[in-house]
PDB file of C-alpha atoms in Angstrom:
ATOM      1  CA  UNK B   1       0.063  -0.265   0.107  1.00 49.00           C
ATOM      2  CA  UNK B   2       2.328   2.158   0.828  1.00 59.00           C
ATOM      3  CA  UNK B   3       4.270   1.506  -2.139  1.00 55.00           C
ATOM      4  CA  UNK B   4       1.078   2.699  -4.368  1.00 59.00           C
ATOM      5  CA  UNK B   5       1.047   6.032  -2.591  1.00 60.00           C
ATOM      6  CA  UNK B   6       4.312   6.313  -3.032  1.00 58.00           C
ATOM      7  CA  UNK B   7       4.447   5.902  -6.638  1.00 64.00           C
ATOM      8  CA  UNK B   8       0.903   7.892  -7.055  1.00 66.00           C
ATOM      9  CA  UNK B   9       2.632  10.620  -5.700  1.00 62.00           C
ATOM     10  CA  UNK B  10       6.232  10.115  -7.328  1.00 68.00           C
ATOM     11  CA  UNK B  11       3.773  10.513 -10.645  1.00 69.00           C
ATOM     12  CA  UNK B  12       2.135  13.811  -9.573  1.00 75.00           C
ATOM     13  CA  UNK B  13       5.253  15.566  -9.166  1.00 74.00           C
ATOM     14  CA  UNK B  14       6.017  14.257 -12.236  1.00 68.00           C
ATOM     15  CA  UNK B  15       3.268  15.662 -14.105  1.00 69.00           C
ATOM     16  CA  UNK B  16       3.986  19.370 -11.963  1.00 72.00           C
ATOM     17  CA  UNK B  17       7.365  19.226 -12.933  1.00 71.00           C
ATOM     18  CA  UNK B  18       6.178  18.143 -17.138  1.00 76.00           C
ATOM     19  CA  UNK B  19       3.985  21.451 -17.146  1.00 72.00           C
ATOM     20  CA  UNK B  20       6.313  23.682 -15.374  1.00 71.00           C
ATOM     21  CA  UNK B  21       8.648  22.645 -17.263  1.00 71.00           C
ATOM     22  CA  UNK B  22       6.554  23.223 -20.643  1.00 72.00           C
ATOM     23  CA  UNK B  23       5.145  27.125 -19.008  1.00 71.00           C
ATOM     24  CA  UNK B  24       8.226  27.875 -18.335  1.00 69.00           C
ATOM     25  CA  UNK B  25       9.681  26.923 -22.373  1.00 66.00           C
ATOM     26  CA  UNK B  26       6.425  28.557 -23.485  1.00 66.00           C
ATOM     27  CA  UNK B  27       7.152  31.978 -21.639  1.00 64.00           C
ATOM     28  CA  UNK B  28      10.186  32.355 -22.463  1.00 68.00           C
ATOM     29  CA  UNK B  29       9.526  31.691 -26.129  1.00 59.00           C
ATOM     30  CA  UNK B  30       6.798  34.202 -25.678  1.00 64.00           C
ATOM     31  CA  UNK B  31       8.918  37.157 -24.176  1.00 59.00           C
ATOM     32  CA  UNK B  32      12.044  36.555 -26.475  1.00 53.00           C
ATOM     33  CA  UNK B  33       9.725  36.747 -29.558  1.00 50.00           C
ATOM     34  CA  UNK B  34       8.178  39.628 -28.316  1.00 51.00           C
ATOM     35  CA  UNK B  35      11.423  40.872 -27.854  1.00 44.00           C
ATOM     36  CA  UNK B  36      13.194  39.922 -30.872  1.00 42.00           C
ATOM     37  CA  UNK B  37      10.447  41.647 -32.758  1.00 48.00           C
ATOM     38  CA  UNK B  38      11.034  45.109 -31.000  1.00 41.00           C
ATOM     39  CA  UNK B  39      14.389  45.355 -31.698  1.00 44.00           C
ATOM     40  CA  UNK B  40      13.885  44.852 -35.459  1.00 46.00           C
ATOM     41  CA  UNK B  41      11.508  48.005 -35.411  1.00 44.00           C
ATOM     42  CA  UNK B  42      13.398  49.612 -33.139  1.00 53.00           C
ATOM     43  CA  UNK B  43      17.048  48.470 -32.812  1.00 55.00           C
ATOM     44  CA  UNK B  44      18.750  49.814 -29.035  1.00 61.00           C
ATOM     45  CA  UNK B  45      21.184  52.655 -29.667  1.00 86.00           C
ATOM     46  CA  UNK B  46      23.628  54.453 -28.534  1.00 90.00           C
ATOM     47  CA  UNK B  47      24.440  57.460 -26.413  1.00 94.00           C
ATOM     48  CA  UNK B  48      27.127  58.940 -24.650  1.00 95.00           C
ATOM     49  CA  UNK B  49      28.311  61.236 -22.495  1.00 97.00           C
ATOM     50  CA  UNK B  50      31.969  62.280 -23.144  1.00 98.00           C
ATOM     51  CA  UNK B  51      31.419  64.630 -19.896  1.00 98.00           C
ATOM     52  CA  UNK B  52      31.527  62.022 -17.700  1.00 97.00           C
ATOM     53  CA  UNK B  53      29.479  63.796 -15.087  1.00 97.00           C
ATOM     54  CA  UNK B  54      27.717  60.830 -13.648  1.00 97.00           C
ATOM     55  CA  UNK B  55      31.639  60.397 -12.203  1.00 97.00           C
ATOM     56  CA  UNK B  56      30.276  63.811 -10.070  1.00 96.00           C
ATOM     57  CA  UNK B  57      26.257  63.361  -9.574  1.00 96.00           C
ATOM     58  CA  UNK B  58      25.438  59.746 -10.397  1.00 95.00           C
ATOM     59  CA  UNK B  59      21.865  61.319 -11.355  1.00 94.00           C
ATOM     60  CA  UNK B  60      23.450  62.304 -14.470  1.00 96.00           C
ATOM     61  CA  UNK B  61      23.630  59.525 -16.532  1.00 94.00           C
ATOM     62  CA  UNK B  62      24.047  59.794 -20.505  1.00 94.00           C
ATOM     63  CA  UNK B  63      20.241  57.699 -21.082  1.00 94.00           C
ATOM     64  CA  UNK B  64      18.312  60.370 -18.731  1.00 96.00           C
ATOM     65  CA  UNK B  65      19.083  62.948 -22.170  1.00 96.00           C
ATOM     66  CA  UNK B  66      16.549  60.469 -24.384  1.00 95.00           C
ATOM     67  CA  UNK B  67      14.574  57.977 -21.966  1.00 94.00           C
ATOM     68  CA  UNK B  68      11.146  59.501 -22.184  1.00 94.00           C
ATOM     69  CA  UNK B  69      11.125  60.414 -18.857  1.00 95.00           C
ATOM     70  CA  UNK B  70      10.810  63.852 -17.444  1.00 96.00           C
ATOM     71  CA  UNK B  71      11.691  63.264 -13.683  1.00 96.00           C
ATOM     72  CA  UNK B  72      15.323  62.326 -15.170  1.00 96.00           C
ATOM     73  CA  UNK B  73      18.169  65.147 -15.785  1.00 97.00           C
ATOM     74  CA  UNK B  74      21.410  65.177 -17.291  1.00 98.00           C
ATOM     75  CA  UNK B  75      23.777  68.278 -16.170  1.00 98.00           C
ATOM     76  CA  UNK B  76      27.326  68.667 -17.421  1.00 98.00           C
ATOM     77  CA  UNK B  77      29.366  68.775 -14.204  1.00 98.00           C
ATOM     78  CA  UNK B  78      32.686  68.119 -16.032  1.00 97.00           C
ATOM     79  CA  UNK B  79      34.253  69.528 -19.180  1.00 97.00           C
ATOM     80  CA  UNK B  80      33.976  67.084 -22.086  1.00 97.00           C
ATOM     81  CA  UNK B  81      36.622  64.387 -23.332  1.00 96.00           C
ATOM     82  CA  UNK B  82      35.397  65.527 -27.057  1.00 96.00           C
ATOM     83  CA  UNK B  83      34.795  68.040 -29.137  1.00 96.00           C
ATOM     84  CA  UNK B  84      30.658  68.162 -28.209  1.00 98.00           C
ATOM     85  CA  UNK B  85      29.583  66.780 -24.720  1.00 98.00           C
ATOM     86  CA  UNK B  86      26.911  64.184 -26.052  1.00 98.00           C
ATOM     87  CA  UNK B  87      26.178  62.177 -28.680  1.00 97.00           C
ATOM     88  CA  UNK B  88      22.659  60.576 -29.134  1.00 96.00           C
ATOM     89  CA  UNK B  89      21.097  58.196 -31.336  1.00 95.00           C
ATOM     90  CA  UNK B  90      17.456  58.476 -31.223  1.00 95.00           C
ATOM     91  CA  UNK B  91      15.273  56.723 -33.734  1.00 94.00           C
ATOM     92  CA  UNK B  92      15.005  55.317 -37.469  1.00 94.00           C
ATOM     93  CA  UNK B  93      13.705  56.830 -40.037  1.00 95.00           C
ATOM     94  CA  UNK B  94      11.129  53.819 -40.606  1.00 95.00           C
ATOM     95  CA  UNK B  95       9.441  51.811 -39.088  1.00 93.00           C
ATOM     96  CA  UNK B  96       8.988  47.482 -39.733  1.00 92.00           C
ATOM     97  CA  UNK B  97       5.010  46.733 -40.593  1.00 93.00           C
ATOM     98  CA  UNK B  98       4.571  43.558 -42.046  1.00 92.00           C
ATOM     99  CA  UNK B  99       7.790  42.826 -43.350  1.00 92.00           C
ATOM    100  CA  UNK B 100       8.682  46.204 -44.954  1.00 95.00           C
ATOM    101  CA  UNK B 101       9.968  49.227 -43.700  1.00 95.00           C
ATOM    102  CA  UNK B 102       7.799  52.388 -44.056  1.00 96.00           C
ATOM    103  CA  UNK B 103       8.985  56.164 -43.552  1.00 95.00           C
ATOM    104  CA  UNK B 104       7.924  57.575 -40.288  1.00 95.00           C
ATOM    105  CA  UNK B 105       6.261  61.213 -40.480  1.00 94.00           C
ATOM    106  CA  UNK B 106       8.975  62.538 -37.888  1.00 96.00           C
ATOM    107  CA  UNK B 107       7.925  66.536 -37.779  1.00 97.00           C
ATOM    108  CA  UNK B 108      10.567  67.372 -35.804  1.00 97.00           C
ATOM    109  CA  UNK B 109      12.917  67.647 -32.463  1.00 97.00           C
ATOM    110  CA  UNK B 110      11.888  68.699 -29.069  1.00 98.00           C
ATOM    111  CA  UNK B 111      14.555  69.479 -26.380  1.00 98.00           C
ATOM    112  CA  UNK B 112      13.556  70.285 -23.077  1.00 98.00           C
ATOM    113  CA  UNK B 113      15.627  72.297 -20.417  1.00 98.00           C
ATOM    114  CA  UNK B 114      15.290  72.078 -16.637  1.00 97.00           C
ATOM    115  CA  UNK B 115      14.873  75.720 -16.329  1.00 97.00           C
ATOM    116  CA  UNK B 116      14.875  78.903 -18.408  1.00 97.00           C
ATOM    117  CA  UNK B 117      17.586  79.502 -16.730  1.00 96.00           C
ATOM    118  CA  UNK B 118      20.035  76.668 -18.680  1.00 98.00           C
ATOM    119  CA  UNK B 119      22.470  77.829 -21.072  1.00 98.00           C
ATOM    120  CA  UNK B 120      22.248  77.778 -24.603  1.00 98.00           C
ATOM    121  CA  UNK B 121      22.945  74.677 -26.344  1.00 98.00           C
ATOM    122  CA  UNK B 122      24.580  74.034 -29.642  1.00 98.00           C
ATOM    123  CA  UNK B 123      23.061  70.793 -31.422  1.00 98.00           C
ATOM    124  CA  UNK B 124      24.063  69.267 -34.431  1.00 98.00           C
ATOM    125  CA  UNK B 125      21.260  67.150 -35.834  1.00 98.00           C
ATOM    126  CA  UNK B 126      22.700  63.807 -37.697  1.00 97.00           C
ATOM    127  CA  UNK B 127      21.495  61.272 -40.134  1.00 96.00           C
ATOM    128  CA  UNK B 128      23.046  58.555 -39.306  1.00 95.00           C
ATOM    129  CA  UNK B 129      24.031  55.163 -41.342  1.00 92.00           C
ATOM    130  CA  UNK B 130      21.837  52.407 -39.800  1.00 90.00           C
ATOM    131  CA  UNK B 131      24.576  49.612 -39.886  1.00 83.00           C
ATOM    132  CA  UNK B 132      23.526  45.642 -40.786  1.00 71.00           C
ATOM    133  CA  UNK B 133      25.869  44.618 -37.468  1.00 64.00           C
ATOM    134  CA  UNK B 134      25.075  40.968 -39.246  1.00 61.00           C
ATOM    135  CA  UNK B 135      27.336  41.917 -42.014  1.00 62.00           C
ATOM    136  CA  UNK B 136      29.594  44.934 -41.442  1.00 61.00           C
ATOM    137  CA  UNK B 137      31.554  45.520 -38.352  1.00 66.00           C
ATOM    138  CA  UNK B 138      32.420  49.448 -38.638  1.00 69.00           C
ATOM    139  CA  UNK B 139      31.910  53.042 -37.635  1.00 80.00           C
ATOM    140  CA  UNK B 140      28.170  54.563 -39.316  1.00 85.00           C
ATOM    141  CA  UNK B 141      28.619  57.789 -41.414  1.00 91.00           C
ATOM    142  CA  UNK B 142      27.243  60.827 -40.791  1.00 95.00           C
ATOM    143  CA  UNK B 143      25.357  63.281 -42.995  1.00 95.00           C
ATOM    144  CA  UNK B 144      24.406  66.556 -40.783  1.00 97.00           C
ATOM    145  CA  UNK B 145      20.950  67.711 -41.515  1.00 97.00           C
ATOM    146  CA  UNK B 146      21.059  70.639 -39.568  1.00 97.00           C
ATOM    147  CA  UNK B 147      23.079  73.100 -37.040  1.00 98.00           C
ATOM    148  CA  UNK B 148      21.469  75.114 -34.511  1.00 97.00           C
ATOM    149  CA  UNK B 149      21.848  77.155 -30.818  1.00 98.00           C
ATOM    150  CA  UNK B 150      18.947  76.578 -29.158  1.00 98.00           C
ATOM    151  CA  UNK B 151      18.057  79.196 -26.669  1.00 96.00           C
ATOM    152  CA  UNK B 152      15.659  78.830 -23.765  1.00 97.00           C
ATOM    153  CA  UNK B 153      15.477  82.233 -22.020  1.00 95.00           C
ATOM    154  CA  UNK B 154      11.455  82.269 -23.015  1.00 95.00           C
ATOM    155  CA  UNK B 155      10.987  79.013 -22.796  1.00 97.00           C
ATOM    156  CA  UNK B 156      12.082  75.334 -21.863  1.00 97.00           C
ATOM    157  CA  UNK B 157      11.318  73.970 -24.790  1.00 98.00           C
ATOM    158  CA  UNK B 158      13.045  73.736 -28.172  1.00 98.00           C
ATOM    159  CA  UNK B 159      11.891  72.634 -31.346  1.00 97.00           C
ATOM    160  CA  UNK B 160      13.492  71.897 -34.260  1.00 97.00           C
ATOM    161  CA  UNK B 161      11.945  70.911 -37.446  1.00 97.00           C
ATOM    162  CA  UNK B 162      12.078  67.699 -39.570  1.00 96.00           C
ATOM    163  CA  UNK B 163      11.749  67.382 -43.004  1.00 92.00           C
ATOM    164  CA  UNK B 164      12.968  64.417 -44.538  1.00 89.00           C
ATOM    165  CA  UNK B 165      10.870  62.316 -46.939  1.00 85.00           C
ATOM    166  CA  UNK B 166      11.907  58.238 -47.263  1.00 89.00           C
ATOM    167  CA  UNK B 167      10.604  55.029 -49.405  1.00 94.00           C
ATOM    168  CA  UNK B 168       9.443  52.117 -48.150  1.00 95.00           C
ATOM    169  CA  UNK B 169      11.958  49.745 -47.926  1.00 94.00           C
ATOM    170  CA  UNK B 170      11.554  45.696 -47.947  1.00 95.00           C
ATOM    171  CA  UNK B 171      13.053  44.031 -44.888  1.00 92.00           C
ATOM    172  CA  UNK B 172      16.051  42.123 -46.522  1.00 91.00           C
ATOM    173  CA  UNK B 173      17.319  45.535 -48.262  1.00 91.00           C
ATOM    174  CA  UNK B 174      17.712  46.532 -44.788  1.00 89.00           C
ATOM    175  CA  UNK B 175      19.892  49.557 -44.094  1.00 89.00           C
ATOM    176  CA  UNK B 176      19.765  50.792 -48.307  1.00 91.00           C
ATOM    177  CA  UNK B 177      17.221  53.791 -47.419  1.00 93.00           C
ATOM    178  CA  UNK B 178      17.206  53.749 -43.429  1.00 94.00           C
ATOM    179  CA  UNK B 179      18.978  56.322 -40.886  1.00 95.00           C
ATOM    180  CA  UNK B 180      18.772  56.398 -37.672  1.00 95.00           C
ATOM    181  CA  UNK B 181      17.893  60.713 -36.255  1.00 96.00           C
ATOM    182  CA  UNK B 182      20.820  61.005 -34.129  1.00 97.00           C
ATOM    183  CA  UNK B 183      22.144  64.446 -32.050  1.00 98.00           C
ATOM    184  CA  UNK B 184      25.369  65.655 -30.503  1.00 98.00           C
ATOM    185  CA  UNK B 185      25.136  68.854 -28.133  1.00 98.00           C
ATOM    186  CA  UNK B 186      27.237  70.995 -26.462  1.00 98.00           C
ATOM    187  CA  UNK B 187      27.266  73.283 -23.749  1.00 98.00           C
ATOM    188  CA  UNK B 188      30.036  76.320 -23.445  1.00 94.00           C
ATOM    189  CA  UNK B 189      29.551  76.226 -19.862  1.00 94.00           C
ATOM    190  CA  UNK B 190      29.484  73.244 -17.195  1.00 93.00           C
ATOM    191  CA  UNK B 191      27.604  73.420 -14.097  1.00 96.00           C
ATOM    192  CA  UNK B 192      23.822  72.477 -12.671  1.00 96.00           C
ATOM    193  CA  UNK B 193      21.944  75.071 -14.786  1.00 97.00           C
ATOM    194  CA  UNK B 194      23.458  72.799 -18.061  1.00 98.00           C
ATOM    195  CA  UNK B 195      21.197  71.128 -17.551  1.00 98.00           C
ATOM    196  CA  UNK B 196      19.038  68.496 -20.001  1.00 98.00           C
ATOM    197  CA  UNK B 197      15.433  66.507 -18.937  1.00 98.00           C
ATOM    198  CA  UNK B 198      14.935  65.371 -22.960  1.00 97.00           C
ATOM    199  CA  UNK B 199      15.260  65.001 -26.334  1.00 98.00           C
ATOM    200  CA  UNK B 200      12.610  63.461 -28.085  1.00 96.00           C
ATOM    201  CA  UNK B 201      11.669  62.952 -31.964  1.00 96.00           C
ATOM    202  CA  UNK B 202       7.798  63.937 -32.565  1.00 96.00           C
ATOM    203  CA  UNK B 203       5.211  62.647 -34.955  1.00 94.00           C
TER     204      UNK B 203
END
């Protein structure tokens, strides 16, 4: 009798293990697949802070420059090691829909400063070559779209209009005809007032 009970318990635990294994594999597949689809549509982008201001204040991080969160801030608290303070890749010029990269109608770029005391920001807007990382390992080429000095005295938000037509591109032809909107910014002064809340594209 004890043997039969032990055998039944073993079968129950085996069934629970198999169901758990199937469920965990399904969960892993579904979450990984959604992340891969998201990557195809909007690959992760590079964000560099050449001032390394986080060494002075951990709350000043390069990703905060374009994270879509107005509660985070980046401040220039150290001199830059390059000609620019930061370099941000923002969004692809196209979105993947049903196997075709369709141009996104980006109307402009919005730069949100921390206050009206924020000093002028020299900003370059770039069309950065989208590289097929599976085939190429090199630095992308940049084409300067515009260069402007933004003044925040009248408002914390400054906009830069964008007008760039693109055509649809089959997925197999990526990255031909596709680019990444990127920006490089420089404050002439450093300190807590040299502060950006967010930089974002809008449709």
